CSV table of C-alpha atoms and ligand atoms in Angstrom, one decimal:
chain,number,residue,atom,x,y,z
E,1,ARG,CA,-147.6,159.4,-62.3
E,2,GLY,CA,-151.3,158.7,-61.6
E,3,GLU,CA,-152.4,155.1,-61.0
E,4,ALA,CA,-149.5,153.4,-62.8
E,5,PRO,CA,-147.1,151.6,-60.6
E,6,PRO,CA,-144.3,153.9,-59.4
E,7,HIS,CA,-141.1,153.7,-61.4
E,8,ILE,CA,-138.3,153.3,-58.9
E,9,VAL,CA,-134.7,153.6,-60.2
E,10,LEU,CA,-132.0,151.9,-58.1
E,11,LEU,CA,-128.3,152.6,-58.1
E,12,PRO,CA,-126.1,150.2,-56.3
E,13,SER,CA,-122.4,150.8,-55.9
E,14,ALA,CA,-119.6,148.2,-56.0
E,15,GLY,CA,-119.2,144.7,-54.6
E,16,MET,CA,-121.5,141.9,-53.7
E,17,GLY,CA,-122.1,143.4,-50.2
E,18,HIS,CA,-124.0,146.2,-52.0
E,19,LEU,CA,-125.4,144.4,-55.1
E,20,VAL,CA,-127.0,141.6,-53.1
E,21,PRO,CA,-129.1,143.8,-50.8
E,22,PHE,CA,-130.1,146.0,-53.8
E,23,THR,CA,-131.3,142.8,-55.5
E,24,ARG,CA,-133.3,141.9,-52.5
E,25,LEU,CA,-134.8,145.4,-52.2
E,26,ALA,CA,-135.8,145.2,-55.9
E,27,MET,CA,-137.6,141.9,-55.3
E,28,ALA,CA,-139.3,143.2,-52.2
E,29,LEU,CA,-140.5,146.2,-54.1
E,30,LEU,CA,-141.8,144.1,-57.0
E,31,SER,CA,-143.8,142.0,-54.6
E,32,MET,CA,-145.4,144.9,-52.7
E,33,GLY,CA,-149.1,145.5,-53.2
E,34,HIS,CA,-149.7,146.3,-56.9
E,35,GLY,CA,-146.0,146.1,-57.5
E,36,CYS,CA,-143.5,148.7,-58.7
E,37,ASP,CA,-141.7,149.2,-62.0
E,38,ILE,CA,-138.0,148.8,-61.3
E,39,SER,CA,-134.9,149.9,-63.1
E,40,ILE,CA,-131.4,149.0,-61.9
E,41,ILE,CA,-128.4,151.0,-63.0
E,42,THR,CA,-125.5,148.6,-63.6
E,43,ALA,CA,-122.0,150.1,-63.5
E,44,LEU,CA,-119.8,148.4,-66.0
E,45,PRO,CA,-117.3,146.7,-66.1
E,46,THR,CA,-118.0,145.2,-62.7
E,47,VAL,CA,-115.1,145.0,-60.3
E,48,SER,CA,-115.5,141.3,-59.5
E,49,SER,CA,-116.7,138.3,-61.6
E,50,ALA,CA,-119.1,137.4,-58.8
E,51,GLU,CA,-121.0,140.7,-59.6
E,52,SER,CA,-121.0,139.9,-63.4
E,53,ARG,CA,-122.5,136.5,-62.7
E,54,HIS,CA,-125.0,137.8,-60.3
E,55,LEU,CA,-126.2,140.5,-62.7
E,56,ALA,CA,-126.5,138.0,-65.6
E,57,ALA,CA,-128.5,135.6,-63.4
E,58,LEU,CA,-130.7,138.4,-62.0
E,59,PHE,CA,-131.8,139.9,-65.4
E,60,ALA,CA,-132.2,136.4,-66.9
E,61,SER,CA,-134.4,135.4,-64.0
E,62,PHE,CA,-136.5,138.6,-63.8
E,63,PRO,CA,-137.0,140.0,-67.3
E,64,CYS,CA,-139.4,142.6,-65.8
E,65,LEU,CA,-136.4,144.4,-64.3
E,66,ARG,CA,-135.1,147.1,-66.5
E,67,ARG,CA,-131.4,147.3,-66.9
E,68,LEU,CA,-129.7,150.7,-67.4
E,69,ASP,CA,-126.0,150.3,-68.1
E,70,LEU,CA,-123.5,152.9,-67.1
E,71,ASN,CA,-120.1,152.6,-68.7
E,72,LEU,CA,-117.4,153.6,-66.3
E,73,ALA,CA,-114.2,152.6,-68.1
E,74,SER,CA,-112.9,156.1,-68.7
E,75,PHE,CA,-113.7,157.2,-65.1
E,76,ASP,CA,-112.0,154.0,-63.7
E,77,ALA,CA,-108.8,154.7,-65.6
E,78,SER,CA,-108.4,158.2,-64.3
E,79,THR,CA,-109.4,157.3,-60.7
E,80,SER,CA,-107.1,154.3,-60.3
E,81,SER,CA,-104.1,156.3,-61.6
E,82,GLU,CA,-104.9,159.0,-58.9
E,83,PHE,CA,-105.1,156.4,-56.0
E,84,PRO,CA,-102.5,153.8,-56.7
E,85,GLY,CA,-102.7,150.8,-54.4
E,86,ALA,CA,-106.2,151.8,-53.0
E,87,ASP,CA,-108.8,149.1,-52.5
E,88,PRO,CA,-110.4,148.4,-55.9
E,89,PHE,CA,-113.9,148.6,-54.5
E,90,TYR,CA,-113.2,152.0,-53.0
E,91,ILE,CA,-111.7,153.1,-56.3
E,92,ARG,CA,-114.9,152.1,-58.0
E,93,TYR,CA,-117.0,154.0,-55.5
E,94,GLU,CA,-114.9,157.0,-56.4
E,95,SER,CA,-115.2,156.6,-60.1
E,96,LEU,CA,-119.0,156.2,-59.7
E,97,ARG,CA,-119.1,159.3,-57.6
E,98,ARG,CA,-117.3,161.2,-60.4
E,99,ALA,CA,-119.6,159.7,-63.1
E,100,VAL,CA,-122.9,160.4,-61.3
E,101,PRO,CA,-123.1,164.2,-61.8
E,102,VAL,CA,-122.3,163.7,-65.5
E,103,LEU,CA,-124.2,160.6,-66.5
E,104,LEU,CA,-127.1,160.1,-64.0
E,105,GLY,CA,-129.5,162.7,-65.2
E,106,PRO,CA,-130.8,161.0,-68.3
E,107,LEU,CA,-131.4,157.8,-66.4
E,108,LEU,CA,-133.8,159.5,-64.0
E,109,ILE,CA,-136.2,160.7,-66.7
E,110,ASN,CA,-139.7,159.3,-65.9
E,111,ALA,CA,-138.6,158.1,-62.4
E,112,SER,CA,-141.1,158.4,-59.6
E,113,ALA,CA,-138.3,157.9,-57.1
E,114,PHE,CA,-134.6,157.2,-57.0
E,115,VAL,CA,-132.8,155.0,-54.5
E,116,ALA,CA,-129.0,155.7,-54.3
E,117,ASP,CA,-126.5,153.5,-52.6
E,118,ILE,CA,-125.0,155.0,-49.4
E,119,ALA,CA,-121.6,155.2,-51.0
E,120,LEU,CA,-123.0,157.7,-53.6
E,121,ALA,CA,-125.3,159.7,-51.4
E,122,SER,CA,-123.6,163.1,-51.5
E,123,VAL,CA,-123.2,163.2,-55.3
E,124,ALA,CA,-126.5,161.5,-56.2
E,125,ILE,CA,-128.9,163.6,-54.0
E,126,PRO,CA,-128.1,167.0,-55.8
E,127,VAL,CA,-128.7,165.4,-59.2
E,128,ALA,CA,-132.1,164.0,-58.2
E,129,LYS,CA,-133.0,167.3,-56.5
E,130,GLU,CA,-132.2,169.3,-59.7
E,131,LEU,CA,-134.6,167.0,-61.6
E,132,ARG,CA,-137.2,167.1,-58.8
E,133,VAL,CA,-137.1,163.3,-58.4
E,134,PRO,CA,-137.5,162.2,-54.8
E,135,CYS,CA,-134.2,160.8,-53.6
E,136,TYR,CA,-133.8,158.0,-51.0
E,137,VAL,CA,-130.6,156.5,-49.7
E,138,PHE,CA,-130.3,152.8,-49.1
E,139,PHE,CA,-127.9,152.0,-46.3
E,140,THR,CA,-126.7,148.4,-46.9
E,141,ALA,CA,-125.2,147.9,-43.4
E,142,SER,CA,-126.6,147.9,-39.9
E,143,ALA,CA,-128.9,150.6,-38.4
E,144,THR,CA,-126.2,151.0,-35.7
E,145,MET,CA,-123.7,151.8,-38.4
E,146,LEU,CA,-126.1,154.2,-40.1
E,147,ALA,CA,-126.5,156.0,-36.8
E,148,PHE,CA,-122.7,156.1,-36.4
E,149,LYS,CA,-122.3,157.5,-40.0
E,150,ALA,CA,-125.0,160.1,-39.5
E,151,TYR,CA,-123.3,161.3,-36.3
E,152,PHE,CA,-119.7,161.0,-37.3
E,153,PRO,CA,-119.4,164.5,-39.0
E,154,THR,CA,-120.8,166.1,-35.9
E,155,TYR,CA,-118.3,164.2,-33.8
E,156,LEU,CA,-115.5,165.4,-36.1
E,157,ASP,CA,-116.7,169.0,-35.9
E,158,SER,CA,-116.5,168.9,-32.2
E,159,ASN,CA,-113.2,167.1,-32.2
E,160,GLY,CA,-110.9,169.2,-34.3
E,161,GLY,CA,-111.4,167.6,-37.7
E,162,GLY,CA,-110.5,163.9,-37.1
E,163,ASN,CA,-106.7,163.7,-36.5
E,164,SER,CA,-107.4,161.7,-33.3
E,165,ILE,CA,-110.5,159.6,-33.1
E,166,GLY,CA,-111.5,158.3,-29.6
E,167,ASP,CA,-114.4,156.3,-28.3
E,168,ILE,CA,-117.6,157.6,-29.9
E,169,GLU,CA,-120.9,157.8,-28.0
E,170,VAL,CA,-123.6,157.8,-30.7
E,171,PRO,CA,-126.5,159.8,-29.2
E,172,GLY,CA,-129.5,157.6,-28.4
E,173,VAL,CA,-127.5,154.4,-29.4
E,174,TYR,CA,-124.4,153.4,-27.4
E,175,LEU,CA,-120.7,153.9,-27.2
E,176,ILE,CA,-118.6,152.6,-30.1
E,177,PRO,CA,-115.1,152.1,-28.7
E,178,ARG,CA,-112.2,153.5,-30.7
E,179,SER,CA,-111.0,150.0,-31.4
E,180,SER,CA,-114.3,149.3,-33.3
E,181,VAL,CA,-114.2,152.4,-35.5
E,182,PRO,CA,-113.5,151.4,-39.1
E,183,GLN,CA,-109.7,151.5,-39.7
E,184,ALA,CA,-109.8,154.0,-42.5
E,185,LEU,CA,-111.6,156.6,-40.5
E,186,HIS,CA,-108.5,157.2,-38.3
E,187,ASP,CA,-106.9,158.8,-41.4
E,188,PRO,CA,-108.8,162.0,-42.5
E,189,ASP,CA,-107.1,161.9,-45.9
E,190,ASN,CA,-108.1,158.3,-46.8
E,191,ILE,CA,-110.3,158.0,-49.9
E,192,PHE,CA,-112.9,156.1,-47.9
E,193,THR,CA,-112.9,158.6,-45.1
E,194,ARG,CA,-113.6,161.5,-47.4
E,195,GLN,CA,-116.5,159.6,-49.0
E,196,PHE,CA,-117.8,158.5,-45.6
E,197,VAL,CA,-117.9,162.0,-44.2
E,198,ALA,CA,-119.4,163.6,-47.3
E,199,ASN,CA,-122.1,160.9,-47.4
E,200,GLY,CA,-122.8,161.2,-43.7
E,201,ARG,CA,-123.3,165.0,-44.0
E,202,ALA,CA,-125.6,164.6,-47.0
E,203,LEU,CA,-128.1,162.3,-45.2
E,204,THR,CA,-130.2,165.1,-44.0
E,205,GLU,CA,-130.7,166.2,-47.7
E,206,ALA,CA,-132.4,162.9,-48.7
E,207,ASP,CA,-136.1,162.4,-48.8
E,208,GLY,CA,-135.7,159.2,-46.8
E,209,LEU,CA,-133.3,156.5,-45.7
E,210,LEU,CA,-133.8,152.8,-46.2
E,211,ALA,CA,-132.0,150.3,-44.0
E,212,ASN,CA,-131.7,146.5,-44.2
E,213,ALA,CA,-132.4,146.3,-40.5
E,214,PHE,CA,-135.2,145.6,-38.1
E,215,ASP,CA,-136.1,147.0,-34.7
E,216,ALA,CA,-136.0,143.8,-32.7
E,217,MET,CA,-132.3,143.3,-33.5
E,218,GLU,CA,-131.2,146.9,-33.1
E,219,PRO,CA,-133.8,148.5,-30.9
E,220,GLU,CA,-131.6,151.4,-29.8
E,221,ALA,CA,-130.4,152.4,-33.3
E,222,VAL,CA,-133.8,152.1,-35.0
E,223,ALA,CA,-135.5,154.1,-32.3
E,224,ALA,CA,-132.8,156.8,-32.2
E,225,LEU,CA,-132.8,157.1,-36.0
E,226,GLN,CA,-136.5,157.5,-36.1
E,227,SER,CA,-136.7,160.0,-33.3
E,228,ALA,CA,-134.1,162.6,-34.3
E,229,ALA,CA,-131.9,161.6,-31.4
E,230,VAL,CA,-128.8,160.9,-33.5
E,231,VAL,CA,-128.7,164.2,-35.4
E,232,ALA,CA,-131.2,166.9,-36.1
E,233,GLY,CA,-132.9,167.0,-39.5
E,234,LEU,CA,-132.7,163.3,-40.6
E,235,PRO,CA,-135.5,162.4,-43.0
E,236,PRO,CA,-137.8,159.4,-42.3
E,237,VAL,CA,-135.9,156.2,-41.8
E,238,PHE,CA,-137.5,153.0,-43.2
E,239,ALA,CA,-136.2,149.9,-41.4
E,240,VAL,CA,-137.1,147.2,-44.0
E,241,GLY,CA,-134.9,144.3,-43.1
E,242,PRO,CA,-133.9,141.6,-43.0
E,243,LEU,CA,-134.5,141.6,-46.8
E,244,VAL,CA,-135.5,138.2,-48.2
E,245,PRO,CA,-132.8,136.5,-50.3
E,246,VAL,CA,-133.6,135.9,-53.9
E,247,ASP,CA,-133.2,132.5,-55.5
E,248,LEU,CA,-131.3,132.9,-58.8
E,249,ARG,CA,-130.2,129.3,-59.2
E,250,ASP,CA,-132.3,128.2,-62.1
E,251,THR,CA,-130.6,130.4,-64.7
E,252,GLY,CA,-128.2,128.1,-66.3
E,253,GLU,CA,-124.6,129.1,-67.0
E,254,ALA,CA,-124.9,132.5,-65.3
E,255,ALA,CA,-125.4,131.1,-61.9
E,256,LYS,CA,-122.8,128.3,-62.0
E,257,ASP,CA,-119.5,128.8,-60.3
E,258,GLU,CA,-116.4,129.3,-62.5
E,259,GLN,CA,-114.8,126.0,-61.6
E,260,GLY,CA,-117.8,124.1,-62.8
E,261,SER,CA,-118.2,122.3,-59.5
E,262,GLY,CA,-121.9,123.2,-59.5
E,263,ASN,CA,-123.4,122.8,-56.0
E,264,SER,CA,-121.4,119.8,-54.9
E,265,TYR,CA,-121.0,121.5,-51.5
E,266,MET,CA,-124.8,121.1,-51.1
E,267,ALA,CA,-124.5,117.4,-51.9
E,268,TRP,CA,-121.9,117.1,-49.2
E,269,LEU,CA,-124.0,119.2,-46.8
E,270,TYR,CA,-127.0,116.9,-47.3
E,271,LYS,CA,-124.9,114.0,-46.0
E,272,GLN,CA,-124.0,115.6,-42.7
E,273,PRO,CA,-126.0,115.3,-39.5
E,274,VAL,CA,-128.2,118.1,-38.1
E,275,ARG,CA,-126.2,121.0,-36.6
E,276,SER,CA,-122.9,119.3,-37.1
E,277,VAL,CA,-121.2,121.6,-39.5
E,278,VAL,CA,-119.3,124.8,-38.9
E,279,TYR,CA,-119.6,127.1,-41.9
E,280,VAL,CA,-116.6,129.5,-42.4
E,281,SER,CA,-116.6,132.5,-44.6
E,282,PHE,CA,-115.0,136.0,-44.4
E,283,GLY,CA,-117.1,137.5,-47.2
E,284,SER,CA,-116.4,138.6,-50.8
E,285,ARG,CA,-114.2,141.6,-50.1
E,286,LYS,CA,-111.0,140.5,-48.2
E,287,ALA,CA,-108.5,137.7,-47.9
E,288,LEU,CA,-106.9,136.7,-44.6
E,289,ALA,CA,-103.1,136.7,-44.5
E,290,MET,CA,-101.5,133.4,-45.3
E,291,ASN,CA,-100.2,132.7,-41.8
E,292,GLN,CA,-103.7,133.4,-40.4
E,293,ILE,CA,-105.3,131.1,-43.0
E,294,ARG,CA,-102.9,128.3,-41.8
E,295,GLU,CA,-103.8,128.8,-38.2
E,296,LEU,CA,-107.5,128.8,-39.1
E,297,ALA,CA,-107.0,125.5,-40.9
E,298,GLY,CA,-105.3,124.1,-37.8
E,299,GLY,CA,-108.1,125.4,-35.6
E,300,LEU,CA,-110.9,123.9,-37.6
E,301,GLU,CA,-109.1,120.5,-37.8
E,302,ALA,CA,-108.3,120.5,-34.0
E,303,SER,CA,-111.9,121.5,-33.2
E,304,GLY,CA,-113.0,118.0,-34.2
E,305,TYR,CA,-116.1,119.4,-36.0
E,306,ARG,CA,-117.1,119.0,-39.6
E,307,PHE,CA,-116.7,122.2,-41.6
E,308,LEU,CA,-117.5,123.9,-44.9
E,309,TRP,CA,-114.9,126.6,-45.5
E,310,ILE,CA,-114.8,129.2,-48.3
E,311,VAL,CA,-111.2,130.2,-48.7
E,312,LYS,CA,-110.3,133.5,-50.4
E,313,GLY,CA,-106.8,134.3,-51.5
E,314,ALA,CA,-107.1,137.8,-53.0
E,315,VAL,CA,-109.3,140.9,-52.6
E,316,VAL,CA,-110.8,140.7,-56.2
E,317,ASP,CA,-111.9,137.2,-57.2
E,318,ARG,CA,-110.5,137.7,-60.8
E,319,GLU,CA,-107.0,137.9,-59.3
E,320,ASP,CA,-107.4,134.9,-57.0
E,321,GLY,CA,-105.4,132.2,-58.9
E,322,ALA,CA,-103.8,130.4,-55.9
E,323,GLU,CA,-104.4,126.7,-55.6
E,324,LEU,CA,-105.9,125.4,-52.3
E,325,SER,CA,-103.2,122.7,-52.1
E,326,ASP,CA,-100.5,125.5,-52.2
E,327,MET,CA,-102.3,127.6,-49.6
E,328,LEU,CA,-103.2,124.8,-47.1
E,329,GLY,CA,-100.9,122.0,-48.0
E,330,GLU,CA,-101.9,118.7,-49.6
E,331,GLU,CA,-101.5,116.8,-46.3
E,332,PHE,CA,-104.1,119.0,-44.6
E,333,LEU,CA,-106.6,118.5,-47.4
E,334,LEU,CA,-106.1,114.7,-47.2
E,335,ARG,CA,-106.4,114.6,-43.4
E,336,VAL,CA,-109.7,116.5,-43.4
E,337,ASP,CA,-111.1,114.9,-46.5
E,338,GLY,CA,-114.7,113.9,-45.9
E,339,ARG,CA,-115.0,115.8,-42.6
E,340,GLY,CA,-114.2,119.2,-44.1
E,341,PHE,CA,-115.3,120.7,-47.5
E,342,VAL,CA,-112.9,123.4,-48.5
E,343,THR,CA,-113.5,125.5,-51.6
E,344,LYS,CA,-112.4,128.7,-53.3
E,345,SER,CA,-115.7,128.8,-55.4
E,346,TRP,CA,-118.7,131.0,-54.8
E,347,VAL,CA,-121.4,129.2,-52.8
E,348,GLU,CA,-125.0,130.1,-52.3
E,349,GLN,CA,-124.4,131.2,-48.8
E,350,ASP,CA,-128.0,131.8,-47.8
E,351,GLU,CA,-128.9,128.3,-48.9
E,352,VAL,CA,-126.0,126.9,-46.9
E,353,LEU,CA,-127.1,128.8,-43.8
E,354,ARG,CA,-130.7,127.6,-44.1
E,355,HIS,CA,-129.5,124.0,-44.3
E,356,PRO,CA,-130.2,122.1,-41.0
E,357,ALA,CA,-126.7,120.6,-41.0
E,358,VAL,CA,-125.2,124.0,-40.3
E,359,GLY,CA,-124.7,124.7,-36.6
E,360,LEU,CA,-122.4,127.6,-36.5
E,361,PHE,CA,-121.2,130.4,-38.8
E,362,VAL,CA,-117.6,131.6,-38.3
E,363,SER,CA,-118.1,135.0,-39.9
E,364,HIS,CA,-116.4,138.3,-40.6
E,365,CYS,CA,-119.8,139.9,-39.8
E,366,GLY,CA,-120.4,141.7,-43.2
E,367,TRP,CA,-123.9,142.9,-42.7
E,368,ASN,CA,-125.5,140.7,-45.3
E,369,SER,CA,-123.9,137.7,-43.7
E,370,VAL,CA,-125.3,138.8,-40.4
E,371,THR,CA,-128.8,139.3,-41.7
E,372,GLU,CA,-128.7,135.8,-43.4
E,373,ALA,CA,-127.5,134.2,-40.2
E,374,ALA,CA,-130.3,136.0,-38.3
E,375,ARG,CA,-133.0,134.9,-40.8
E,376,SER,CA,-131.7,131.3,-40.5
E,377,GLY,CA,-131.3,131.2,-36.8
E,378,VAL,CA,-127.6,130.2,-37.0
E,379,PRO,CA,-125.3,131.4,-34.2
E,380,VAL,CA,-122.2,133.3,-35.1
E,381,LEU,CA,-118.6,133.0,-34.0
E,382,ALA,CA,-117.7,136.6,-34.8
E,383,TRP,CA,-114.3,137.5,-36.3
E,384,PRO,CA,-114.7,141.0,-37.7
E,385,ARG,CA,-111.7,142.1,-39.7
E,386,PHE,CA,-112.4,145.5,-41.2
E,387,ALA,CA,-114.6,148.5,-41.8
E,388,ASP,CA,-118.1,148.3,-40.1
E,389,GLN,CA,-117.6,144.6,-39.1
E,390,ARG,CA,-116.8,145.2,-35.4
E,391,VAL,CA,-119.9,147.4,-35.1
E,392,ASN,CA,-122.0,144.6,-36.7
E,393,ALA,CA,-120.4,142.0,-34.5
E,394,ARG,CA,-121.4,144.0,-31.4
E,395,VAL,CA,-125.0,144.1,-32.7
E,396,VAL,CA,-125.2,140.3,-32.9
E,397,ALA,CA,-123.3,139.8,-29.6
E,398,ARG,CA,-125.8,142.2,-27.8
E,399,CYS,CA,-128.6,139.9,-29.0
E,400,SER,CA,-126.5,137.0,-27.4
E,401,ALA,CA,-126.5,135.2,-30.8
E,402,ALA,CA,-122.7,135.6,-31.3
E,403,LEU,CA,-119.6,134.7,-29.4
E,404,TRP,CA,-117.1,137.5,-30.1
E,405,THR,CA,-113.6,137.7,-28.7
E,406,GLU,CA,-112.9,141.4,-29.1
E,407,ARG,CA,-109.1,141.2,-29.1
E,408,TRP,CA,-109.1,138.8,-32.1
E,409,SER,CA,-107.1,140.5,-34.9
E,410,TRP,CA,-108.3,143.3,-37.1
E,411,GLU,CA,-106.8,144.0,-40.5
E,412,GLY,CA,-103.7,146.1,-40.0
E,413,GLU,CA,-102.8,144.5,-36.6
E,414,GLU,CA,-100.0,142.0,-36.7
E,415,THR,CA,-101.3,139.6,-34.1
E,416,VAL,CA,-102.2,136.1,-35.3
E,417,VAL,CA,-105.0,134.2,-33.6
E,418,THR,CA,-103.6,130.7,-32.9
E,419,ALA,CA,-105.1,127.4,-34.0
E,420,GLU,CA,-105.6,126.4,-30.3
E,421,GLU,CA,-107.6,129.5,-29.6
E,422,ILE,CA,-109.7,129.1,-32.7
E,423,ALA,CA,-110.4,125.4,-31.9
E,424,GLU,CA,-111.4,126.3,-28.3
E,425,LYS,CA,-113.9,129.0,-29.4
E,426,VAL,CA,-115.4,126.8,-32.1
E,427,LYS,CA,-115.9,124.0,-29.5
E,428,ALA,CA,-117.4,126.5,-27.0
E,429,ALA,CA,-119.8,128.0,-29.6
E,430,MET,CA,-120.9,124.6,-31.0
E,431,ALA,CA,-121.7,123.4,-27.5
E,432,SER,CA,-123.5,126.6,-26.3
E,433,VAL,CA,-127.3,126.1,-25.8
E,434,THR,CA,-127.5,129.8,-24.9
E,435,LEU,CA,-126.2,130.9,-28.3
E,436,THR,CA,-128.5,128.5,-30.2
E,437,GLN,CA,-131.6,129.7,-28.2
E,438,ALA,CA,-130.7,133.3,-28.8
E,439,ALA,CA,-130.2,132.7,-32.5
E,440,ALA,CA,-133.6,131.1,-32.7
E,441,ARG,CA,-135.2,134.1,-30.9
E,442,VAL,CA,-133.6,136.4,-33.5
E,443,ARG,CA,-134.8,134.2,-36.3
E,444,ASP,CA,-138.4,134.4,-35.0
E,445,ALA,CA,-138.2,138.1,-34.5
E,446,ALA,CA,-136.9,138.5,-38.1
E,447,ALA,CA,-139.7,136.4,-39.5
E,448,ARG,CA,-142.3,138.5,-37.6
E,449,ALA,CA,-140.7,141.8,-38.8
E,450,THR,CA,-141.0,140.9,-42.5
E,451,ALA,CA,-144.3,139.1,-42.4
E,452,ASP,CA,-147.5,140.9,-43.5
E,453,GLY,CA,-148.2,143.6,-40.9
E,454,GLY,CA,-144.7,143.3,-39.3
E,455,THR,CA,-142.6,146.4,-38.7
E,456,SER,CA,-140.4,146.0,-41.7
E,457,HIS,CA,-143.3,145.1,-44.0
E,458,ARG,CA,-145.2,148.2,-42.9
E,459,SER,CA,-142.1,150.4,-43.4
E,460,LEU,CA,-141.7,149.1,-46.9
E,461,ALA,CA,-145.4,149.7,-47.7
E,462,GLU,CA,-145.1,153.2,-46.4
E,463,PHE,CA,-142.0,153.8,-48.6
E,464,VAL,CA,-143.9,152.5,-51.7
E,465,ARG,CA,-146.9,154.7,-50.8
E,466,ARG,CA,-144.6,157.8,-50.8
E,467,CYS,CA,-143.2,156.8,-54.1
E,468,ARG,CA,-146.7,156.7,-55.6
E,469,VAL,CA,-147.5,160.3,-54.6
O,501,LIG,BR1,-117.8,134.8,-50.3
O,501,LIG,C1,-119.6,134.6,-50.6
O,501,LIG,N1,-121.4,133.3,-51.5
O,501,LIG,O1,-119.3,132.4,-51.5
O,501,LIG,P1,-121.4,140.7,-46.7
O,501,LIG,C2,-120.5,135.6,-50.3
O,501,LIG,N2,-121.8,135.4,-50.6
O,501,LIG,O2,-123.5,134.0,-51.4
O,501,LIG,P2,-118.8,141.5,-47.8
O,501,LIG,C3,-122.3,134.2,-51.2
O,501,LIG,O3,-122.2,137.7,-50.6
O,501,LIG,P3,-119.3,144.2,-47.4
O,501,LIG,C4,-120.1,133.4,-51.2
O,501,LIG,O4,-124.3,135.6,-48.7
O,501,LIG,C5,-123.6,137.9,-48.7
O,501,LIG,O5,-124.9,138.1,-49.2
O,501,LIG,C6,-123.2,136.5,-48.9
O,501,LIG,O6,-121.9,140.4,-48.2
O,501,LIG,C7,-122.8,136.5,-50.3
O,501,LIG,O7,-119.8,140.8,-46.8
O,501,LIG,C8,-122.7,138.7,-49.7
O,501,LIG,O8,-121.7,139.6,-45.8
O,501,LIG,C9,-121.5,139.3,-49.0
O,501,LIG,O9,-122.0,142.0,-46.4
O,501,LIG,O10,-119.3,142.8,-48.2
O,501,LIG,O11,-118.6,140.6,-49.0
O,501,LIG,O12,-117.5,141.6,-47.0
O,501,LIG,O13,-117.9,144.6,-47.1
O,501,LIG,O14,-119.9,145.2,-48.4
O,501,LIG,O15,-120.2,144.0,-46.2
C-alpha cells in the first residue's frame, strides 16, 4: 500500500437518496490531501432512470473514477418473485444483499479500504473481513437516525422481539416517539425491518462508520455516537457532512431530463424576486396520493406565493406516465401559469435551493434534501411521509429551521391535509423571520464544519489517514 494514494472501493445501494451522497463522498475523497484512488461498484440494471442518468453523467464527468459493474438481473428476478408487491427499492436492497457474498470478493482485490452502504452492512462486513480489507459503513441519513438504528436491536431484545413498538429513548440522544418510528419497523416480518435489524446489529463489526452529518446540527447524536453512549462497542464514527454537492451539468445528453425541457425551471427562477418562491418536492422515492396532490395544489394556489413544484405520480420514475393536466386539471395549470412552475421532470435540486429566489422548501425531509437546505440556508416546511423522515424533520425543527406540524399525514394514514391548512402554514413559514434566521445560522455552521480545519473536514482527513495505513 506504501505511499500510493489509498484505493477506496465504494458500494452504494439503490435509489438517488443513496447514490447522491455516495457521489458526494467520492468527490470529497478525491479532493482530500494527496487524493484517493476511487472505485464505485454500480449495481445494474438500476431501479430508476434517474440513477442511470446520474451514473452516466458522473463517469463522463470524472474519468478518474473507476467503475465496477455488478450485474444483478438474476438476483432481481428471484427476489421480486419472493416479495410480490414490496417496494422496488427494498427489493433491490435484498437482491444486492444476496449478491454481495457471492460477487463482492473479486471487486475488493487491491482495495485499501471498502465503504459499504448501510443497507448492505451485515452482508458486506463479513466478506471484507475474510479478505482482510478494512470495512467502513456509510450511513446516508441523519446521525440521529444512525443512533436510533444502532440502538434499535437492543431495544427489541429488551422488549420481547418487536411485536409492539413504543416510544424509544435513544441513550444519549432523545426520545423518538412511537409515531415517528419508521412505519415498516412496527412489523417484525417486513423485508425492510429484517434488513434494518441485521444491519443495526452488524455496526459494531465495522472498522468505522461515516455519516453525512455534522455536530452543530445534531449535537446530541454526534456526541453520543462518538462516546459509546448509544451502544457499547461501536467503532469510530466520522461525521463528515454536509457533503458538498457535485456539479454534473456539463455532460451533455446524460444530464438532460427525459422530457428535453433542459433547465427551463432555472430560467423561470431567475425571473422571480428574492425569497419569493416556495420550492416543493417530496423526493425521488414516493408519490403522494392523488387526493392529497389536489389539496396541495389548492394550498399552494391559495397561499398566494410563487412556487416551483416537482410532482411525482409513481414510486419508480420509469412507471410515471401520468400527464400533469390529468393529475392537476388544465384549469389549475392555467390559473397558476406564470406564478407557479409545475413539472414532473428531474430538477437540479441543489442548484434550485441555492438560488436567491427560493424562500421556503416544502419537503418530505429525506436526509439529502435536509442537508441541501441546511447548506443553502433555506427554511423548511416539513411534511415527512415515510421511513426516517419524521426523525429527520425533528432534527431540523430542533434547530428552529423548520416548521413541522406533527399530525400531518404519514404514509399509511388515511387523513388528508386540507388546502386551507397547507396555505396557512406556507404563509406562516414564508413570513417567519425566526425561521429565516435559524436557517442562516445552520448554513453558517455547515460551512464552518466543512471548511479546512472544520469538524467534518478533520473527520474526513482522519478517515483517509486510516485508509492509508
Ligand atoms: Br425528486 C429530485 N432532483 O427532481 P433525499 C431529487 N433530487 O436533484 P429520497 C434532485 O435527489 P431517501 C429531483 O436533491 C436529493 O439529493 C435531491 O434524496 C435529489 O430523498 C436526492 O432527499 C433525494 O434523501 O431518498 O429521494 O426520498 O428515501 O433515500 O432519503
